[in-house]
Tab-separated table of C-alpha atoms and ligand atoms in Angstrom:
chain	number	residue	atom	x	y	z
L	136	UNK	CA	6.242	-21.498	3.074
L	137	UNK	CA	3.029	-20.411	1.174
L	138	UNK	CA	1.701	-23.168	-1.226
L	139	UNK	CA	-0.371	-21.349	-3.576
L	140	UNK	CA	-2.895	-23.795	-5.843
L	141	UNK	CA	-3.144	-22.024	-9.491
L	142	UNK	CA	-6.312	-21.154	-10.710
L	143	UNK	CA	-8.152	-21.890	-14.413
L	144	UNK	CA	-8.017	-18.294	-16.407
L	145	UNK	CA	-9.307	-19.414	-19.600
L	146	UNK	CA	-6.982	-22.270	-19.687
L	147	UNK	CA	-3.674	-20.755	-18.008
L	148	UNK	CA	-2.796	-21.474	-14.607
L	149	UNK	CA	-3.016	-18.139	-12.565
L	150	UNK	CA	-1.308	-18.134	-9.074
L	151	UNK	CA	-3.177	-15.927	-7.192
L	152	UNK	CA	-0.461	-14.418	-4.975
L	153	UNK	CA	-0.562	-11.151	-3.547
L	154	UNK	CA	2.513	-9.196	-4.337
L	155	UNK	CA	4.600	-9.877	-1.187
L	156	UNK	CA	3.548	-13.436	-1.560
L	157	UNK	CA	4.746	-13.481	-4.879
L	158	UNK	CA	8.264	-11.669	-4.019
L	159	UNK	CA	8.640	-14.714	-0.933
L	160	UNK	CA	7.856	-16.901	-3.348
L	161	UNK	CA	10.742	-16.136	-5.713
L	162	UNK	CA	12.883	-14.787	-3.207
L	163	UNK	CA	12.555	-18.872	-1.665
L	164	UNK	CA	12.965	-20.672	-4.894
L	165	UNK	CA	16.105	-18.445	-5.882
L	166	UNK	CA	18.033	-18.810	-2.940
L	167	UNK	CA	17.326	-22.932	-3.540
L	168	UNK	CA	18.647	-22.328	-6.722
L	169	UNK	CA	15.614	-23.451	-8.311
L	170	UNK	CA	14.713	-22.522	-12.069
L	171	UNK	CA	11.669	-20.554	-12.373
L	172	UNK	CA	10.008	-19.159	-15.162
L	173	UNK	CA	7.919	-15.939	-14.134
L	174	UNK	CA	4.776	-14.863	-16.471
L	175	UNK	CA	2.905	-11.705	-15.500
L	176	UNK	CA	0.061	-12.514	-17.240
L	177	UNK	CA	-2.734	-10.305	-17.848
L	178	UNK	CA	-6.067	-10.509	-20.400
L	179	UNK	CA	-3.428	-9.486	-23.666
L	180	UNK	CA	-1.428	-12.254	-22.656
L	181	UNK	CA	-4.131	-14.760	-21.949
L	182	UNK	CA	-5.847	-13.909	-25.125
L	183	UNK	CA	-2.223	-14.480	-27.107
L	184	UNK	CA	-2.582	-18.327	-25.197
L	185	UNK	CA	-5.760	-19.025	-26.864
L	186	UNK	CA	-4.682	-18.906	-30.215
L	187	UNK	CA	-1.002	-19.880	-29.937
L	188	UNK	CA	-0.431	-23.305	-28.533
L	189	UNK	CA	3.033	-23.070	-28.424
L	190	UNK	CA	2.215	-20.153	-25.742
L	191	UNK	CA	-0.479	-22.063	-23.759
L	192	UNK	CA	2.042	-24.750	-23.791
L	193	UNK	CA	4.904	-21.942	-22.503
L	194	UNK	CA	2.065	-20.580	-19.941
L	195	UNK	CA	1.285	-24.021	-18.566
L	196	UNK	CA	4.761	-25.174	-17.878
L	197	UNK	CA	5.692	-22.114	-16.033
L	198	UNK	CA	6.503	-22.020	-12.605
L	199	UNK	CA	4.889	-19.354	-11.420
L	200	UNK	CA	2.310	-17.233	-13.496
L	201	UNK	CA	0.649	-14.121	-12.083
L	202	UNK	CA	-2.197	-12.113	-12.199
L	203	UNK	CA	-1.063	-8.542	-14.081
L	204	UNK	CA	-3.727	-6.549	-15.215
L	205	UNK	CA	-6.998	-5.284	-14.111
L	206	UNK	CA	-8.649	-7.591	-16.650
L	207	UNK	CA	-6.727	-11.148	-14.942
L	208	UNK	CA	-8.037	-10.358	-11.412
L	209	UNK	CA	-11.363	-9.277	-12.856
L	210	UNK	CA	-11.877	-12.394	-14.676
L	211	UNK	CA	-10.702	-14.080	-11.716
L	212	UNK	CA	-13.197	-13.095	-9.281
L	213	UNK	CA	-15.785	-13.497	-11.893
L	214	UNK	CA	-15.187	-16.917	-12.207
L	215	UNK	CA	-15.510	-17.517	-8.335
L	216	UNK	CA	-12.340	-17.815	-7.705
L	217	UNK	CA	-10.267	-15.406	-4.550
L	218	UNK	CA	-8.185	-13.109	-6.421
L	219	UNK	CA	-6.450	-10.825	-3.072
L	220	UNK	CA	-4.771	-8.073	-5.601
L	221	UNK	CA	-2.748	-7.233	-8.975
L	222	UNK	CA	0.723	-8.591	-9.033
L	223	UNK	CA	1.900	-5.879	-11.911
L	224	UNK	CA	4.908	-6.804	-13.587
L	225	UNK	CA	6.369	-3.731	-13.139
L	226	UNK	CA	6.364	-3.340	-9.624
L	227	UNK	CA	6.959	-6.737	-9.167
L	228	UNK	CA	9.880	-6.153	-11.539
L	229	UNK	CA	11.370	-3.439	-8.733
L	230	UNK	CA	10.401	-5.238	-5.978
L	231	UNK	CA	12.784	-8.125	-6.874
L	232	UNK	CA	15.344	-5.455	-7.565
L	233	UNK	CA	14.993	-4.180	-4.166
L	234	UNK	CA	15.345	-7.742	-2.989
L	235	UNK	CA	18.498	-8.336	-5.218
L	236	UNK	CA	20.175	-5.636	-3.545
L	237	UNK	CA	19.438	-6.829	0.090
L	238	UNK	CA	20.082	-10.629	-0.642
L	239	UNK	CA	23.208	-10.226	-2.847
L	240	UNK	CA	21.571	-11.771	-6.219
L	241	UNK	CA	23.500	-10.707	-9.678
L	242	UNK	CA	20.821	-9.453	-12.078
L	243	UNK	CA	21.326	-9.962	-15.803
L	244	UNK	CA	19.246	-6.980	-18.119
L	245	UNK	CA	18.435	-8.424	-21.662
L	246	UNK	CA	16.527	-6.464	-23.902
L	247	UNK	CA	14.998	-2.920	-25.556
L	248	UNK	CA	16.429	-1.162	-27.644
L	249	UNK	CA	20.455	-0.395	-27.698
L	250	UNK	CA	21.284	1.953	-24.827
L	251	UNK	CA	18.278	1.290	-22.973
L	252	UNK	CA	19.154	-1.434	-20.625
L	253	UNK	CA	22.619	0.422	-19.991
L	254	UNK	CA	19.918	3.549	-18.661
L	255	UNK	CA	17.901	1.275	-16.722
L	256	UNK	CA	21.088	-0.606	-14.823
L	257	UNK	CA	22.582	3.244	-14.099
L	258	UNK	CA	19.018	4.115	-12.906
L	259	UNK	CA	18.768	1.180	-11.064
L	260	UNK	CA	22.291	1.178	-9.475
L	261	UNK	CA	20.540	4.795	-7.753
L	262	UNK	CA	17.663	3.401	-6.487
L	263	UNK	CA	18.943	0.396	-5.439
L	264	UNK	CA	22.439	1.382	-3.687
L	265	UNK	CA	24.519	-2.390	-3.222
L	266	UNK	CA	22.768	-3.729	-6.242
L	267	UNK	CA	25.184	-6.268	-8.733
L	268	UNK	CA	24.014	-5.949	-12.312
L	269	UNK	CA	26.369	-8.372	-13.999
L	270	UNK	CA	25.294	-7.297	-17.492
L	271	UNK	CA	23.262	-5.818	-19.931
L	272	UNK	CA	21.974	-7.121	-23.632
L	273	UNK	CA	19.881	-5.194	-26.027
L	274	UNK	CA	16.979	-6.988	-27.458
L	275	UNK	CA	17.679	-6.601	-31.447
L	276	UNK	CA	19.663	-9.929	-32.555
L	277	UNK	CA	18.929	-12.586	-35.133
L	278	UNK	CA	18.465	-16.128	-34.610
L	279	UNK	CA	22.716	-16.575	-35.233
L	280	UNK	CA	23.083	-14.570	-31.889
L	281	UNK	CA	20.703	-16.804	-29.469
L	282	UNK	CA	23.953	-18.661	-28.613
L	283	UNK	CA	26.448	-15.887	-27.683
L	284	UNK	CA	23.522	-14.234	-25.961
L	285	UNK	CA	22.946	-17.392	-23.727
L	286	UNK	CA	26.686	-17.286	-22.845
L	287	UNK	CA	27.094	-14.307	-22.113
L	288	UNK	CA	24.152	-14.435	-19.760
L	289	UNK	CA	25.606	-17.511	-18.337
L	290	UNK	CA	29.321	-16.211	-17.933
L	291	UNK	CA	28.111	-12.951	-16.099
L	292	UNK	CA	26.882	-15.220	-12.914
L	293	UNK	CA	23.617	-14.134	-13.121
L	294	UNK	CA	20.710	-15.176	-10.800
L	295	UNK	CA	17.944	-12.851	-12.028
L	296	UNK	CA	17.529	-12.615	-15.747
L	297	UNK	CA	14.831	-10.249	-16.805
L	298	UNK	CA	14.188	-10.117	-20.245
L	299	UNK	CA	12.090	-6.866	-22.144
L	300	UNK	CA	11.242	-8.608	-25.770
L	301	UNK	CA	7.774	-7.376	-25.197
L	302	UNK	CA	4.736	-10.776	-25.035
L	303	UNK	CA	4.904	-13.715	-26.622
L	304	UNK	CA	8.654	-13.279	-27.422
L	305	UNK	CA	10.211	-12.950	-24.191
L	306	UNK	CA	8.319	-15.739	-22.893
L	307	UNK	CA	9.134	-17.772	-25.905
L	308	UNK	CA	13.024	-16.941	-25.811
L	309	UNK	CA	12.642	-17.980	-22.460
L	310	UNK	CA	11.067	-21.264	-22.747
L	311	UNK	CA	13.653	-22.425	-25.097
L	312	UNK	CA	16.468	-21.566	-23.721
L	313	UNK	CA	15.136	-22.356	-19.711
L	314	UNK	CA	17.155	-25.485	-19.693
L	315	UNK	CA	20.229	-23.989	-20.350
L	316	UNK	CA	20.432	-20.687	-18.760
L	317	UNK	CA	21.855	-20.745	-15.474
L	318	UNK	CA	19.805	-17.807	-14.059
L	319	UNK	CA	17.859	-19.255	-11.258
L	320	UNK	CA	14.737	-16.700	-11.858
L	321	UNK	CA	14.098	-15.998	-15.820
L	322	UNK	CA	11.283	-13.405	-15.739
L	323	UNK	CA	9.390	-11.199	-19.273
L	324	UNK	CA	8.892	-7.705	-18.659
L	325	UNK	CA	8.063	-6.039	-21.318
L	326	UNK	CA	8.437	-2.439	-21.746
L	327	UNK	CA	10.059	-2.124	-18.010
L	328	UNK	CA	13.702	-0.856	-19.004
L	329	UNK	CA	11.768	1.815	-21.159
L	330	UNK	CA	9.986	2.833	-18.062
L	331	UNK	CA	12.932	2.776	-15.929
L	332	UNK	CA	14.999	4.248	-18.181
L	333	UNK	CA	12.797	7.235	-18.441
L	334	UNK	CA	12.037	6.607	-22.190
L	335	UNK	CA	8.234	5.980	-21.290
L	336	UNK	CA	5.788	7.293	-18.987
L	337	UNK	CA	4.202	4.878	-16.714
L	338	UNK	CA	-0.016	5.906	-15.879
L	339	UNK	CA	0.072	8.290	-12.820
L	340	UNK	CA	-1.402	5.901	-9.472
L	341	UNK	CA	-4.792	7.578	-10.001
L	342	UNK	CA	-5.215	5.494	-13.060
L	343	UNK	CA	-3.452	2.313	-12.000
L	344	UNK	CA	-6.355	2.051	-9.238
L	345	UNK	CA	-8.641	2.948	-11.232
L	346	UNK	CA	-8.294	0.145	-12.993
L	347	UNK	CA	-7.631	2.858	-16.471
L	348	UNK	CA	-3.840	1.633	-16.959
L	349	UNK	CA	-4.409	0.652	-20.703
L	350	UNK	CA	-6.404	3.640	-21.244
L	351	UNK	CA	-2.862	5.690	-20.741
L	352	UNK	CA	-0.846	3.179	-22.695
L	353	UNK	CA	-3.146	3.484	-25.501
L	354	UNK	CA	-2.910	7.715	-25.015
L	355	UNK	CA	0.653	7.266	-25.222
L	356	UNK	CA	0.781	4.869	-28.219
L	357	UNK	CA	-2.267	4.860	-30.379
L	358	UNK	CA	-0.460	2.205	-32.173
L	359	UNK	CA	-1.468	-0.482	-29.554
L	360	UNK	CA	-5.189	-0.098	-30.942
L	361	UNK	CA	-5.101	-3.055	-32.512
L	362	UNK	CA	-3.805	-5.102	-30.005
L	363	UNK	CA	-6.266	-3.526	-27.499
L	364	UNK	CA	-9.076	-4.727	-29.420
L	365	UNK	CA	-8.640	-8.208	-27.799
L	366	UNK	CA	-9.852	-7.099	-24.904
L	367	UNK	CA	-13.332	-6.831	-25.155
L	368	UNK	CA	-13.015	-10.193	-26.841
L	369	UNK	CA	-11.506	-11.158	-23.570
L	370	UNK	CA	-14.491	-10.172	-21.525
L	371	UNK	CA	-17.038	-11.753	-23.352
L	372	UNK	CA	-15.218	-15.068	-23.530
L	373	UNK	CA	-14.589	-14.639	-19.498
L	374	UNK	CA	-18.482	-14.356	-19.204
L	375	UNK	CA	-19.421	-16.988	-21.507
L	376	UNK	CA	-17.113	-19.399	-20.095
L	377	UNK	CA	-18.440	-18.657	-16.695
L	378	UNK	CA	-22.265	-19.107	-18.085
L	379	UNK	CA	-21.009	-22.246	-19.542
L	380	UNK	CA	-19.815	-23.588	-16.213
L	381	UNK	CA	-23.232	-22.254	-14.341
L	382	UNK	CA	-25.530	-24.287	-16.879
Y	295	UDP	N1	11.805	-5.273	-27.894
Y	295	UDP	C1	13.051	-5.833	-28.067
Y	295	UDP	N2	13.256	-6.652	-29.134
Y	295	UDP	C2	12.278	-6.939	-30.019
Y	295	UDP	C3	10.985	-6.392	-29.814
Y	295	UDP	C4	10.778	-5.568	-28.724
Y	295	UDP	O1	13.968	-5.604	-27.289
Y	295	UDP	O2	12.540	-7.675	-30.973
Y	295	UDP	C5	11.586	-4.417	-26.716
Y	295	UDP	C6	11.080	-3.026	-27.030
Y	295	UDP	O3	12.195	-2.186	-27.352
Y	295	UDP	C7	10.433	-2.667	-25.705
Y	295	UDP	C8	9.889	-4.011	-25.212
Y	295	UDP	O4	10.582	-5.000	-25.953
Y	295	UDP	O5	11.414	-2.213	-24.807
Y	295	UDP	C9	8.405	-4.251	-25.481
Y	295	UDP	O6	7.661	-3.387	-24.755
Y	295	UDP	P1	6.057	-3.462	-24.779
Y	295	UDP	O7	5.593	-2.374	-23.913
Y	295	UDP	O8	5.552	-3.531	-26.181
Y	295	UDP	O9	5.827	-4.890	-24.125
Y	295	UDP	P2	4.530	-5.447	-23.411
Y	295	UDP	O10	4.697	-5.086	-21.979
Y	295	UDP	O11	3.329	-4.781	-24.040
Y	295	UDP	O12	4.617	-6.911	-23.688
């Protein structure tokens, strides 16, 4: 099977898979019943790492973290490294679905708001005819609830868990719960069930290879500004690091 070797983004362990590579790659470690935490990881999320240790902890002790985003694959290539494509969580997201289906995996939905994941599994259960979702969990609880949510992910037989908490929570629910859940693949999507669910627009393909993907999420939700702003931070610590290493 393909050994991938990670490579250094700033400190977090990329795998530079290409998206069937990826899908193999999960597809193998699922069926072995092996536990593996999935980070799509692009520049937001690799900026979040460098001031939150407990996430650059999280990101380093996944099993399997993946270049999303035009910024990750940009920054990879910068840095010398061979970077083949984007491995978006989204489509990597349906992909797996797809997979599900075929290979008769139960799929566990936790997260978005209440309703949404319901949408998603009836949309899914249409694209996707033979597909098993086991359950569905919205993503507003308090702490009290981590418990009955981890049961009830672990009574419905799950073997795909995605989880839409939006980055660093997912990924930090995740982490802490990893050795309990019995989900072989435990995966962050963010805003995925939205999309599926027809609640949010997704950039038309023009735009995704272009390269312009956060331009349209920032259209659609001004209120991401602010987050946004990291990413020219992102570049310029991607070019200084890579000065760094040339001197
Ligand atoms: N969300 C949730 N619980 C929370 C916070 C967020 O279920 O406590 C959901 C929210 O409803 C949305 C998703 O998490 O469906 C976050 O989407 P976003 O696009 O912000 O995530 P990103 O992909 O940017 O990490």
């Amino acid at each position: 099977m393909n050994v991938i070797t990670p490579i250094k983004i700033l400190g977090v362990p990329v795998h530079p898979y290409t998206m069937n590579g990826a899908v193999e790659k999960i597809v193998e470690r699922v069926s072995q019943k092996q536990k593996t935490l999935v980070v799509t990881a692009n520049a937001e999320i690799i900026m979040m790492g460098q001031s939150d240790t407990e996430y650059m902890e999280i990101l380093n002790k996944a099993a399997l973290v993946l270049p999303d985003g035009a910024g990750t694959v940009w920054a990879g290539r910068k840095l010398g490294y061979e970077v083949p494509e984007r491995v978006a969580g989204y489509d990597l997201f349906l992909n797996l679905m797809a997979e599900a289906a075929q290979k008769n995996f139960n799929v566990f939905f936790f997260g978005a708001a209440p309703g949404v994941a319901e949408e998603a599994k009836q949309k899914c259960e249409t694209l996707y005819p033979g597909i098993s979702i086991v359950g569905c969990r919205n993503g507003y609880f308090k702490d009290a609830d981590n418990h009955s949510i981890v049961e009830e992910i672990n009574n419905s037989g799950a073997d795909l868990l995605f989880v839409a908490l939006g980055a660093p929570k997912q990924e930090k629910w995740l982490a802490k719960y990893e050795d309990t859940l019995k989900p072989s693949l435990l995966m962050g999507i963010g805003g995925s069930f939205d999309v599926v669910a027809g609640k949010m627009e997704r950039a038309p393909k023009w735009m995704q290879d272009a390269s312009l993907e956060w331009l349209f999420r920032l259209y659609k939700q001004p209120s991401r500004f602010r987050r946004m702003l990291v990413l020219p931070k992102f570049v310029i610590k991607v070019l200084r690091f890579k000065s760094y290493k040339a001197s």
